[in-house]
Coordinates of C-alpha atoms in Angstrom, one line a residue:
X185 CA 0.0 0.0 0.0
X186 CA 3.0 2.4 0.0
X187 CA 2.0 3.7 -3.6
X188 CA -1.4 4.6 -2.6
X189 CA -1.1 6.1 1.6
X190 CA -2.1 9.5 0.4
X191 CA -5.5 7.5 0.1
X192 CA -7.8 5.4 1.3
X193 CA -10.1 4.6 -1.9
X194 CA -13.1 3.2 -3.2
X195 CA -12.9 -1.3 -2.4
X196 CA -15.1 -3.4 -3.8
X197 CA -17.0 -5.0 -1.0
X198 CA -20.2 -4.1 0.8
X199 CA -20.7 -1.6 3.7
X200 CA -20.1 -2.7 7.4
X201 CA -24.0 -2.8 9.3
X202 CA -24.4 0.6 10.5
X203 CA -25.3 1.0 14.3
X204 CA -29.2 2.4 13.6
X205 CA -30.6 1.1 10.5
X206 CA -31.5 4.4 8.8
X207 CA -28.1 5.9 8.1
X208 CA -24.6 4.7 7.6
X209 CA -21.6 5.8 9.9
X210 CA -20.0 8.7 8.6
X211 CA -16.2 7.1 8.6
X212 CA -17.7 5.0 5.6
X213 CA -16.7 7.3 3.2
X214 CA -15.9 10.5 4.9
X215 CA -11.8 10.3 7.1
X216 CA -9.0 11.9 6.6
X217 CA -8.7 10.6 3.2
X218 CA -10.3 10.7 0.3
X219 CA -12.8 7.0 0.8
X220 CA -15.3 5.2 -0.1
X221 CA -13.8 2.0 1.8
X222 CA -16.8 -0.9 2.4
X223 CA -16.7 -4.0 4.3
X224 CA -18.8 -7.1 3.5
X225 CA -18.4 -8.2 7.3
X226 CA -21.9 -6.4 9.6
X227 CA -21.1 -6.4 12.8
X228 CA -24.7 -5.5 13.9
X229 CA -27.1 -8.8 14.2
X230 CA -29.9 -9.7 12.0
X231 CA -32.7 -12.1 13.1
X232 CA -33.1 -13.4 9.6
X233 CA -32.9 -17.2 9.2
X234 CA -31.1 -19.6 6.4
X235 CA -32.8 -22.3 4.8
X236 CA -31.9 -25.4 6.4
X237 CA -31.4 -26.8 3.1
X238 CA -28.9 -24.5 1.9
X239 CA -26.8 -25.0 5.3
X240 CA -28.2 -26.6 8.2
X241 CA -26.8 -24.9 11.6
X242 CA -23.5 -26.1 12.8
X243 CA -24.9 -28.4 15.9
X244 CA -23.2 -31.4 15.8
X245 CA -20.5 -33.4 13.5
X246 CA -23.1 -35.0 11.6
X247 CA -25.5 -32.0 11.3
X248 CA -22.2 -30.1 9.7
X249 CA -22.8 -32.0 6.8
X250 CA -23.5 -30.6 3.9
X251 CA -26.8 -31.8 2.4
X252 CA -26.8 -33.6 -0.8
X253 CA -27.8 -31.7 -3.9
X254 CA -31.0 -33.4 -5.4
X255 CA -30.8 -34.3 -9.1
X256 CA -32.7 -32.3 -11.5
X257 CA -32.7 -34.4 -14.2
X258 CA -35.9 -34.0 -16.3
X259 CA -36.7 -30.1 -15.2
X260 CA -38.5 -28.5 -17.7
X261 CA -37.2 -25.1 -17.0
X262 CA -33.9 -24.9 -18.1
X263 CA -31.8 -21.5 -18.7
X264 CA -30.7 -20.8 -22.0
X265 CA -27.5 -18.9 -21.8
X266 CA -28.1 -17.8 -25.6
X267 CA -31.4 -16.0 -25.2
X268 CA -29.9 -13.4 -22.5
X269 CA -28.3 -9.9 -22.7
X270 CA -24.9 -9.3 -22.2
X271 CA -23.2 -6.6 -20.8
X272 CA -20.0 -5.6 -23.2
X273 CA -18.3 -2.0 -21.4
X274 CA -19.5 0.7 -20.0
X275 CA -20.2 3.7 -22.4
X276 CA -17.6 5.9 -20.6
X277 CA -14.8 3.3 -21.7
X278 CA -15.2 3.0 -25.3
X279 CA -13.4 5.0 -27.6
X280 CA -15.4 6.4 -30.6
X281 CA -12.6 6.8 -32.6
X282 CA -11.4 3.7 -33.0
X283 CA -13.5 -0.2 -33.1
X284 CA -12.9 -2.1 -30.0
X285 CA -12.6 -6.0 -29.5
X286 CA -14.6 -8.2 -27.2
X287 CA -15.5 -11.8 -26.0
X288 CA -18.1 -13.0 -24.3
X289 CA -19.5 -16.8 -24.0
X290 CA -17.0 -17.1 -26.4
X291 CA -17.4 -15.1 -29.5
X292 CA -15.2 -12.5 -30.4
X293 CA -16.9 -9.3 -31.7
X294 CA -16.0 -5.7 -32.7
X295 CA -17.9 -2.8 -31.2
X296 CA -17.8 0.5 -33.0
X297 CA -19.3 4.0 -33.2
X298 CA -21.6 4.0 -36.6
X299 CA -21.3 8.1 -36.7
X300 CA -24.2 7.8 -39.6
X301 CA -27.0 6.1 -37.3
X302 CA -25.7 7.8 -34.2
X303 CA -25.4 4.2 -32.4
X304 CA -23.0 1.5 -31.2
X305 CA -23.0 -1.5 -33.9
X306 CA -21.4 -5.1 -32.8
X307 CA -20.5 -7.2 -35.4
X308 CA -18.4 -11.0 -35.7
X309 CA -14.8 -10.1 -35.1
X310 CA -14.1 -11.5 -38.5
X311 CA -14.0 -9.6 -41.9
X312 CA -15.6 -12.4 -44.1
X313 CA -12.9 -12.1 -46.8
X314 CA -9.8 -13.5 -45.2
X315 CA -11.5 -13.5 -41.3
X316 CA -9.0 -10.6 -40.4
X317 CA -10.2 -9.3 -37.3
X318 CA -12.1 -5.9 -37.9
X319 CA -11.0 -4.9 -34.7
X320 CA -7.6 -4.3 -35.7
X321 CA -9.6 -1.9 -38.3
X322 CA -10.2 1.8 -38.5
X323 CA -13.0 3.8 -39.1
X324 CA -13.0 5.4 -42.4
X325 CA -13.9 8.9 -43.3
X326 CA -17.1 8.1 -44.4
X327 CA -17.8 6.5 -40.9
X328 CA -17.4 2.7 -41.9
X329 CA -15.9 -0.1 -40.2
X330 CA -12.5 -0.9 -42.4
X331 CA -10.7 -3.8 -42.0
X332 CA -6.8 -2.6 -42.3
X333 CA -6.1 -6.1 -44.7
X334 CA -7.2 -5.3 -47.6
X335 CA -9.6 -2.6 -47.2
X336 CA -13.2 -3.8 -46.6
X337 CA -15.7 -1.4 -45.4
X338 CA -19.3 -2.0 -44.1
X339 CA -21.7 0.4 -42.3
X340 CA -23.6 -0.5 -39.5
X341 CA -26.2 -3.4 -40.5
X342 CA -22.9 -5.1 -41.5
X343 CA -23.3 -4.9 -45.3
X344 CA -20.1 -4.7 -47.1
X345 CA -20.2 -1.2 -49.0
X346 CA -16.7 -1.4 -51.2
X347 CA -14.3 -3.6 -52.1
X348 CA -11.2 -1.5 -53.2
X349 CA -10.2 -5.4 -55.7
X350 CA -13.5 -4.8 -57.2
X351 CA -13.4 -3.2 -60.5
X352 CA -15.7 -0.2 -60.7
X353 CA -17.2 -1.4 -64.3
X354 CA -17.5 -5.3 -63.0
X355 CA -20.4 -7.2 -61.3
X356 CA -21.3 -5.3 -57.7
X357 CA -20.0 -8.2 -55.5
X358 CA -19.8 -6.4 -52.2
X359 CA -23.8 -7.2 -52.3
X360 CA -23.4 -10.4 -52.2
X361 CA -24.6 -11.8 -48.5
X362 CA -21.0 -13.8 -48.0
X363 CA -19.7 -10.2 -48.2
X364 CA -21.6 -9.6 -45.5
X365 CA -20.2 -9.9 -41.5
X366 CA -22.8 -10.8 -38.9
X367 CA -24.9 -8.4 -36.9
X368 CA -25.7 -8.2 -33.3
X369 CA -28.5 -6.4 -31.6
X370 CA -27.0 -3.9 -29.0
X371 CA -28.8 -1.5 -27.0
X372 CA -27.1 1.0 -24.5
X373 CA -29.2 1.0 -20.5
X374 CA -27.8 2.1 -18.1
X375 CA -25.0 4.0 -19.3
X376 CA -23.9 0.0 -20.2
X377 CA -23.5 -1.2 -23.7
X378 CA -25.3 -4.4 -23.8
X379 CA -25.6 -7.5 -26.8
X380 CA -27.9 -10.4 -28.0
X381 CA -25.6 -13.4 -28.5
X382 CA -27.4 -14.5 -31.8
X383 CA -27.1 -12.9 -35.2
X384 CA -30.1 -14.2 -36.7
X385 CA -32.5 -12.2 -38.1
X386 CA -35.5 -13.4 -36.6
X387 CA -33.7 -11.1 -33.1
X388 CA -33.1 -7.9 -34.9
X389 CA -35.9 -6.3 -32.6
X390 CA -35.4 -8.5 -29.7
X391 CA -35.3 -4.8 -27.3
X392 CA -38.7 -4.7 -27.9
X393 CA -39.7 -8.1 -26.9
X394 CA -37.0 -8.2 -23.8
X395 CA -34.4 -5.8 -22.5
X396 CA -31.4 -6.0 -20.1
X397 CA -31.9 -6.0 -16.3
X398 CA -32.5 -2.2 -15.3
X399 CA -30.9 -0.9 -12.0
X400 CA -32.5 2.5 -11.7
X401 CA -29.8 3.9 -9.2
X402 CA -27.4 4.2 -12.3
X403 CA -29.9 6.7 -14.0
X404 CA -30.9 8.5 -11.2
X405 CA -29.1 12.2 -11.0
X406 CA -29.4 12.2 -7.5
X407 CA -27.0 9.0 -7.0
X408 CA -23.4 8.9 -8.2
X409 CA -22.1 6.2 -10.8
X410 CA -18.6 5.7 -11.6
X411 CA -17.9 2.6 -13.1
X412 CA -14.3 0.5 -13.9
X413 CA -14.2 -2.7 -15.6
X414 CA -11.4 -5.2 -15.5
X415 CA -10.7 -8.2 -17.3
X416 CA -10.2 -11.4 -14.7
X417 CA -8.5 -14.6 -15.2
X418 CA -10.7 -17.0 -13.9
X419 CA -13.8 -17.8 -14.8
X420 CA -17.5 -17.0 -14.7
X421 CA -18.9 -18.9 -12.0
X422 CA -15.9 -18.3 -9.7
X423 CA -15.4 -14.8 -10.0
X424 CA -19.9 -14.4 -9.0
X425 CA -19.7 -16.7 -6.0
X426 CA -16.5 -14.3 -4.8
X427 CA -18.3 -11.7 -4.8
X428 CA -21.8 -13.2 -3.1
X429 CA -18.9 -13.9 0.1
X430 CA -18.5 -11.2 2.8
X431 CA -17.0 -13.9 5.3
X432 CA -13.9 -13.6 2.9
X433 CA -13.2 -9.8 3.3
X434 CA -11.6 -9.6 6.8
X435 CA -8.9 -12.3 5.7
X436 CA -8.1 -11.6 2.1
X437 CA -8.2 -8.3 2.3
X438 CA -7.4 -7.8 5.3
X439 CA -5.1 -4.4 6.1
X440 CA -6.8 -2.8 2.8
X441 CA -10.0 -1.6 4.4
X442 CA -11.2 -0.1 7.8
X443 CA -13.1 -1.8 9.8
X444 CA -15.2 -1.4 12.8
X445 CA -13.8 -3.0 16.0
X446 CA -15.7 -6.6 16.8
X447 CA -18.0 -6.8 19.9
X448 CA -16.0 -10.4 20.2
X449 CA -12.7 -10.5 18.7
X450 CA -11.9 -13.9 17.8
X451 CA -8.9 -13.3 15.7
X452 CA -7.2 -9.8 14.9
X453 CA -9.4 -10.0 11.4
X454 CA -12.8 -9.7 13.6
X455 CA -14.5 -12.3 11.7
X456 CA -17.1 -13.2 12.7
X457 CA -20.1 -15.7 12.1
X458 CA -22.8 -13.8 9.4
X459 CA -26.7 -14.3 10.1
X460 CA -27.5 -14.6 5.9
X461 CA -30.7 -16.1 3.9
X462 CA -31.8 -16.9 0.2
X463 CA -35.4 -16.6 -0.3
X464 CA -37.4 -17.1 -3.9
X465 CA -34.7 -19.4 -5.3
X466 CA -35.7 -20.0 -9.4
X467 CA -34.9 -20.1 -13.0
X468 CA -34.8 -16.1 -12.7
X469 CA -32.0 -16.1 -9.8
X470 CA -32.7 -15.4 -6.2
X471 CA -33.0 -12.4 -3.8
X472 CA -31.3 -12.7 -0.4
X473 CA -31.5 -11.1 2.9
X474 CA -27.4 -10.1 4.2
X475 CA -28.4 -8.4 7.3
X476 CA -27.3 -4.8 6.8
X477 CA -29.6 -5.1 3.5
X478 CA -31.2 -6.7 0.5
X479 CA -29.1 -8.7 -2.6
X480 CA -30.2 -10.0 -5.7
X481 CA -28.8 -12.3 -8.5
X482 CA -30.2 -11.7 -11.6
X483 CA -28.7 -14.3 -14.4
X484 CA -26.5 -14.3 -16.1
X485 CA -24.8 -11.2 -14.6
X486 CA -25.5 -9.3 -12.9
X487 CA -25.4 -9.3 -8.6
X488 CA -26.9 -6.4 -7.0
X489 CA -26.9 -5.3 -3.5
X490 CA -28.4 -2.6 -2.2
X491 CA -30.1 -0.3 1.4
X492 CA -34.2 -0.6 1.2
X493 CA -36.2 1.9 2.4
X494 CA -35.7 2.2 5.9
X495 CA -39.2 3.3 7.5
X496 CA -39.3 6.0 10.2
X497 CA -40.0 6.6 13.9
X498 CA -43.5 7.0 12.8
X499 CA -43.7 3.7 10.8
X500 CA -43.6 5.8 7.6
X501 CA -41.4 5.0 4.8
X502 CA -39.0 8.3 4.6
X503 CA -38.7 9.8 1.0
X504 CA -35.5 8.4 -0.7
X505 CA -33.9 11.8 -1.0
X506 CA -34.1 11.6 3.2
X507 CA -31.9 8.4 3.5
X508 CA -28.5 7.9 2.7
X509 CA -28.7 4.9 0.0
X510 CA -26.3 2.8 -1.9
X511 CA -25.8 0.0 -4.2
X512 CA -22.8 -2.2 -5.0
X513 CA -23.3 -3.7 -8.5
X514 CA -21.2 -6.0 -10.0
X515 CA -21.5 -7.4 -13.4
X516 CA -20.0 -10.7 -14.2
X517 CA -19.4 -11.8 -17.7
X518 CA -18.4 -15.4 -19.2
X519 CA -15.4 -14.4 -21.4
X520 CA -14.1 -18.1 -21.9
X521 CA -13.1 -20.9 -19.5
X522 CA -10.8 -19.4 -17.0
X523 CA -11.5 -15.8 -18.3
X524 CA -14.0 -13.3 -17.1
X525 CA -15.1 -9.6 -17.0
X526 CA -15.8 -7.8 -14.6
X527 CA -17.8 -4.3 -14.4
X528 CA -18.8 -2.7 -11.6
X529 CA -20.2 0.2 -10.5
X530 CA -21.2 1.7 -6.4
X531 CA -24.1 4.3 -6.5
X532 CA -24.8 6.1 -3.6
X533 CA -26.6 9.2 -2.9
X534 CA -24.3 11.4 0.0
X535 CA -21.0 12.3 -0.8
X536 CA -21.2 13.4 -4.3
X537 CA -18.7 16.0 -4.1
X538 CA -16.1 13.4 -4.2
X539 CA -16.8 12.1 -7.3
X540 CA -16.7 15.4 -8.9
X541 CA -13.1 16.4 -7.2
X542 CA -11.3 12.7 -7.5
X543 CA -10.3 11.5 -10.4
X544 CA -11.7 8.4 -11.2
X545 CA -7.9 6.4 -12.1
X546 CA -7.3 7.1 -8.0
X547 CA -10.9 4.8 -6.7
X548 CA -9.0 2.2 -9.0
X549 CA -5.9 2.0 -7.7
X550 CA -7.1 0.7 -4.8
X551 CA -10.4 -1.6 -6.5
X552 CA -7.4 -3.5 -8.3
X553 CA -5.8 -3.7 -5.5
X554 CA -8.7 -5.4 -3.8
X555 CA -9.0 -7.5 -6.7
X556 CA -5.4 -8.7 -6.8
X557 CA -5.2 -9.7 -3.1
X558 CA -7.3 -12.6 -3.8
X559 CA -6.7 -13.2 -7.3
X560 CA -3.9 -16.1 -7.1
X561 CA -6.3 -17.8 -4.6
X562 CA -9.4 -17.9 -6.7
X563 CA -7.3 -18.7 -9.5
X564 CA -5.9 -21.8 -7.8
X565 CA -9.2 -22.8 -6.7
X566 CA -11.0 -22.6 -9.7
X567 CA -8.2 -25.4 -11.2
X568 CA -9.3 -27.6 -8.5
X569 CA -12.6 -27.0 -8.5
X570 CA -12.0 -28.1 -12.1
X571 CA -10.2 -31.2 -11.0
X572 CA -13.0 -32.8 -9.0
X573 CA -15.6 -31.5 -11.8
X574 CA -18.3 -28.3 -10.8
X575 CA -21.2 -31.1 -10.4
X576 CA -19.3 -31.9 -7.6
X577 CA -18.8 -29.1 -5.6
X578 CA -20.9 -29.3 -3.1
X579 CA -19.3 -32.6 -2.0
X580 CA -16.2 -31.3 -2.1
X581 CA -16.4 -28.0 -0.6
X582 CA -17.7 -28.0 2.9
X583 CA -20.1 -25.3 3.9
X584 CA -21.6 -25.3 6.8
X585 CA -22.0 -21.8 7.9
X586 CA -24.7 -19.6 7.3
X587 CA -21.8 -16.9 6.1
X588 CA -22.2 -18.8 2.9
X589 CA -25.6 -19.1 1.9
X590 CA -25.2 -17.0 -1.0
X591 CA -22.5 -19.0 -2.6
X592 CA -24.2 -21.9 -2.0
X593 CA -27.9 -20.7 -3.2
X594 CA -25.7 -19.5 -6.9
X595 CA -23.8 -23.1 -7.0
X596 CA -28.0 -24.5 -6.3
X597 CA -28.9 -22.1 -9.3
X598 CA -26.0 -22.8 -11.7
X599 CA -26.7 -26.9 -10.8
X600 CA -30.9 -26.4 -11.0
X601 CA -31.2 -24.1 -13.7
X602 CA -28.3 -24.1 -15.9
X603 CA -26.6 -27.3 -16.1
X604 CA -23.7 -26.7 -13.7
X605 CA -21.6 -24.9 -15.7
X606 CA -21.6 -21.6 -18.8
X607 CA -22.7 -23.3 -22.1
X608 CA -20.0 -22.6 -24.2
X609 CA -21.7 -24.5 -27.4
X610 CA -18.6 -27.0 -28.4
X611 CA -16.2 -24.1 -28.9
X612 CA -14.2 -25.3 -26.2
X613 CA -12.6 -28.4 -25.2
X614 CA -10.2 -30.0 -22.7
X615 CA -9.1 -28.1 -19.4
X616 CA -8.3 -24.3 -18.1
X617 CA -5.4 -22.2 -19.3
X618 CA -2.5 -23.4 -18.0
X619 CA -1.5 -20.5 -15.0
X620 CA 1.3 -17.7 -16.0
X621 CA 3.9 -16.7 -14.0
X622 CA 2.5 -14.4 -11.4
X623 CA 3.4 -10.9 -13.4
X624 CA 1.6 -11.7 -16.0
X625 CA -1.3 -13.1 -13.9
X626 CA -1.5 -10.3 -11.8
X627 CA -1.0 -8.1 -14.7
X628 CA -3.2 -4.3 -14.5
X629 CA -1.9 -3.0 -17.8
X630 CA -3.7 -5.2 -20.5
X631 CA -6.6 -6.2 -18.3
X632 CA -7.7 -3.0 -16.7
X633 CA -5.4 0.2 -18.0
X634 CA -5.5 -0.3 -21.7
X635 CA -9.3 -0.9 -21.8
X636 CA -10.4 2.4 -18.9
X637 CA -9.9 5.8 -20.4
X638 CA -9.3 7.6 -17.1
X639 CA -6.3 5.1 -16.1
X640 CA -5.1 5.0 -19.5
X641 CA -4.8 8.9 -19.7
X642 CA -3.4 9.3 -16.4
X643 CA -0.9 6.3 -17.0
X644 CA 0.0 8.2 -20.1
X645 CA 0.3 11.5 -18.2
X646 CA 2.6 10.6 -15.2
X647 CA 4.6 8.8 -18.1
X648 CA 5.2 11.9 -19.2
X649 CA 5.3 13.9 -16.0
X650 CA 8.8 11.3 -15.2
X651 CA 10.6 11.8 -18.6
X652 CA 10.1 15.7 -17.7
X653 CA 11.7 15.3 -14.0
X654 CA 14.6 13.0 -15.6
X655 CA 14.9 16.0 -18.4
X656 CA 15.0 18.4 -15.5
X657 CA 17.8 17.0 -13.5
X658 CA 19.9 15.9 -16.4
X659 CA 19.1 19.6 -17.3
X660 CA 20.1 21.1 -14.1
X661 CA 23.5 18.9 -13.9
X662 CA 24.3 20.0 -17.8
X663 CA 24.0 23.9 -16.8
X664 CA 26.0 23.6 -13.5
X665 CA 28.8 21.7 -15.0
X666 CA 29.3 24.1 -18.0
X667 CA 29.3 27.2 -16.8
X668 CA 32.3 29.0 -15.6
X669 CA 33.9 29.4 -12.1
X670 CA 32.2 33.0 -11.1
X671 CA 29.7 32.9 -13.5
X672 CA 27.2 31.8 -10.9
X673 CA 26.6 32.2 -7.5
X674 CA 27.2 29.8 -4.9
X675 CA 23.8 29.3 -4.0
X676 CA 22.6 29.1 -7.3
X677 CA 25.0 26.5 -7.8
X678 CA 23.4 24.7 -5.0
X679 CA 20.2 25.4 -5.5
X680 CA 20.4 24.1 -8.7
X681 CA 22.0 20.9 -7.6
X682 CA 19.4 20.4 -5.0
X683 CA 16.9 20.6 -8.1
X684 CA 18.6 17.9 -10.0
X685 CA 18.8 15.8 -6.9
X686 CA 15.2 15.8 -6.2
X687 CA 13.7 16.1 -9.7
X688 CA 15.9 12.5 -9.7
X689 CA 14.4 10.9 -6.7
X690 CA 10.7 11.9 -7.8
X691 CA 11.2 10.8 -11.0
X692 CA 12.3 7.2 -9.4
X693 CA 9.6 7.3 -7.1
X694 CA 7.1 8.4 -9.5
X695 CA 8.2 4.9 -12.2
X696 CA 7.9 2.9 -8.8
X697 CA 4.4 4.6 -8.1
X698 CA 3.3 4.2 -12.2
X699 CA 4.6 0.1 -12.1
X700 CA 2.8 -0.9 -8.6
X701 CA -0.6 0.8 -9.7
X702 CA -0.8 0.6 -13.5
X703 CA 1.6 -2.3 -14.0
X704 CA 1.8 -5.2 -11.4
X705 CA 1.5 -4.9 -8.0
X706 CA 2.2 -8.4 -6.4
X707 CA 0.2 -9.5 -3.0
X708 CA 1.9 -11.5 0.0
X709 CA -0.8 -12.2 2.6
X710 CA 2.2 -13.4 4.8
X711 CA 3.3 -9.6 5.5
X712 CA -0.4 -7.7 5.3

């Protein structure tokens, strides 16, 4: 944390219980830094009960046990992973200049600014002459999508528009429907750009018939909403149960987040057992009850927490712009096996000022950092979890804690509902990426700094910032050392000395500061 002491930032975990239900202590988010930090561990107590079946109270050795999943062979609801939205970046992220590359469930698609409709188009990654991909492209001047190998273009229904090989007096190929690249229907909610996984025509108005999951906090004026997306390397179903698990927090994060002090401190983490509950369990996700508030899991993506209403002395339910409200969403999308995406995005109504005076790069210094200190662990776990085969979790994980209902209620869902594990349609086969060195698995650079324009601009401009100290002390050396005895005074001589001395150091500390927060900034639980 040495890179980041001059703050305490945004985490992504959810707020400690507050000690009266209708507000939220003030250290949340106001110290003597700039924070937003939250903790998923409430200390307060909630008199909500688990369903036995999901994890029966920890009586006795045998009652520990872990009930046995029921088959659900035969279940005539079934979810189809192909007939959902999916979420691709968030609107502030893309670059309307330039076409972007995604994948999600597996297909790789381009996403670009068609400047003649006035909308994001998503096409197949793949230009259908020689399957370049068109996100290595540019946009042209006349606003089409141009694949850079041999000079394709096609506007935003995907029709190909010229072929420069064509001859102007021949037969008008470029209308011919293998000329064509595949179209996606995208809609933009909630400042989110979103896609239908099928191309085929009978979806082109599939908006009409069903649209994304709407969080209205994000489009309310009176909540803030900065978002940051980072590309993960594990998978799917890993990355969502992580984030349904507040007993984790204390432990794998610990010394990155304050805390209130435990009424009964157990260990100097403060965990703590968590009074947690799933209620309307079905094909359309759950909704949970965590104590300091309401959750919901609403498939494929996207897991949303959030502060009901909290009703007055009087019994009256106060008007919203009364209370001091949040919501954690995170957004969890199946990039392949062992690859994932994550967006998220905290709105809260109090302490907007912060959001207007911080840049946004500083909250995610210190959300990677959150999301590094338990990356290598998840990433391990997912391998095994692989090993024994995700139909068998339940057997070989024991949970017998009511701290992790929710993880167990989404492995229920993912076993009920949707076979156990993402459908990925035959496109993959065999095992999970074999694990990097820890750099490159850890890395911030390519899965979070190239693809977020605040980072990428401020990572661009303290680059600059250090080649300008380094030009300033070599500078300052330069002038002392060629001119003449007398010619300067003695403390100018120093004083400019002094300058290259420290204009040296900075420029060392600032490399050290760009590397740890936009490069790689490695984790040791051992020393935390």
């Amino acid at each position: 944390m040495e890179a980041v002491c001059a703050f305490s930032v945004g985490t992504l975990h959810i707020p400690t219980t507050p000690k009266t239900p209708t507000s939220f202590r003030k250290s949340i988010f106001f110290s003597n830094h700039v924070s937003s930090t939250f903790s998923l561990v409430p200390w307060g107590n909630s008199k909500s009960k688990l369903f036995t079946a999901l994890s029966p109270p920890p009586l006795t050795e045998s009652s520990n046990q872990p009930e046995a999943e029921p088959e659900f062979e035969g279940q005539e609801e079934k979810f189809d992973w192909y007939s959902q939205w999916y979420p691709l970046m968030p609107v502030c992220d893309l670059d309307k200049r330039k076409p972007h590359g995604k994948r999600v469930l597996g297909i790789d698609v381009v996403v670009w600014w068609d400047k003649n409709e006035g909308a994001w188009q998503v096409h197949d990654d793949a230009c259908p002459h020689r399957l370049a991909p068109l996100s290595e492209g540019r946009i042209d001047q006349w606003g089409r999508l141009q694949c850079v190998y041999h000079g394709w273009c096609f506007n935003g229904k995907g029709e190909c528009k010229f072929i420069p090989q064509a001859p102007l007096d021949g037969p008008p190929i470029h209308t011919s429907k293998k000329a064509c690249v595949a179209s996606y229907p995208s809609t933009v909610q909630n400042d989110i750009l979103w896609f239908w996984p099928n191309s085929d025509p009978q979806y082109k108005d599939i908006i009409t018939r069903k649209r994304p999951p709407h969080i209205p906090e994000i489009d309310d004026p009176s909540f803030t909403k900065l978002m940051g997306n980072r590309d993960i390397p594990y998978g799917y179903e890993v990355l969502t149960e992580n984030l349904m698990d507040p007993a984790h927090v204390p432990y794998a994060h610990y010394g990155l987040m304050r805390t209130a002090k435990p009424k009964v401190k157990a260990d100097r983490e403060g965990g703590r057992p968590l009074e947690m509950s799933i209620e309307n369990l079905d094909i359309n996700g759950f909704t949970a009850n965590q104590g300091w508030g309401r959750s919901k899991f609403m498939p494929p993506c996207i897991f949303y927490a959030y502060t009901p209403d909290q009703p007055s002395s009087s019994g009256e339910i106060k008007k919203p712009s009364a209370q001091k409200k949040m919501s954690l969403i995170f957004i969890c999308v199946p990039v392949s096996p062992g690859k994932s995406r994550l967006i998220w995005c905290f709105p809260r109504n109090f302490g907007l000022w912060m959001d207007k005076i911080v840049p946004r790069w500083i909250f995610h210094v210190g959300q990677n950092l959150i999301l590094d200190s338990d990356l290598y662990l998840l990433h391990v776990e997912e391998h095994k979890i692989m090993d024994i085969g995700s139909n068998n979790w339940q057997k070989a994980c024991f949970v017998p804690t009511k701290s992790d209902a929710l993880v167990i209620g989404y492995r229920k869902w993912l076993k009920k509902y949707a076979g156990g594990e993402v459908d990925w349609r035959g496109k993959y086969t065999g095992g999970l990426p074999s694990t990097p060195p820890r750099e490159q698995l850890m890395d911030r650079y390519w899965s979070h700094v190239v693809n977020c324009k605040s980072c990428n601009s401020a990572y661009k401009s303290l680059n600059v910032a250090e080649v300008i100290l380094q030009i300033i002390s070599v500078a300052s050396i330069g002038i002392v050392a060629t001119m003449k005895q007398g010619t300067m005074s003695v403390a100018t001589r120093n004083s400019m000395v002094v300058l290259a001395v420290l204009s040296f150091a900075l420029s060392r500390w600032l490399a050290h500061f760009i590397y740890k927060n936009f490069r790689y900034h490695d984790y040791d639980h051992a020393f935390r």
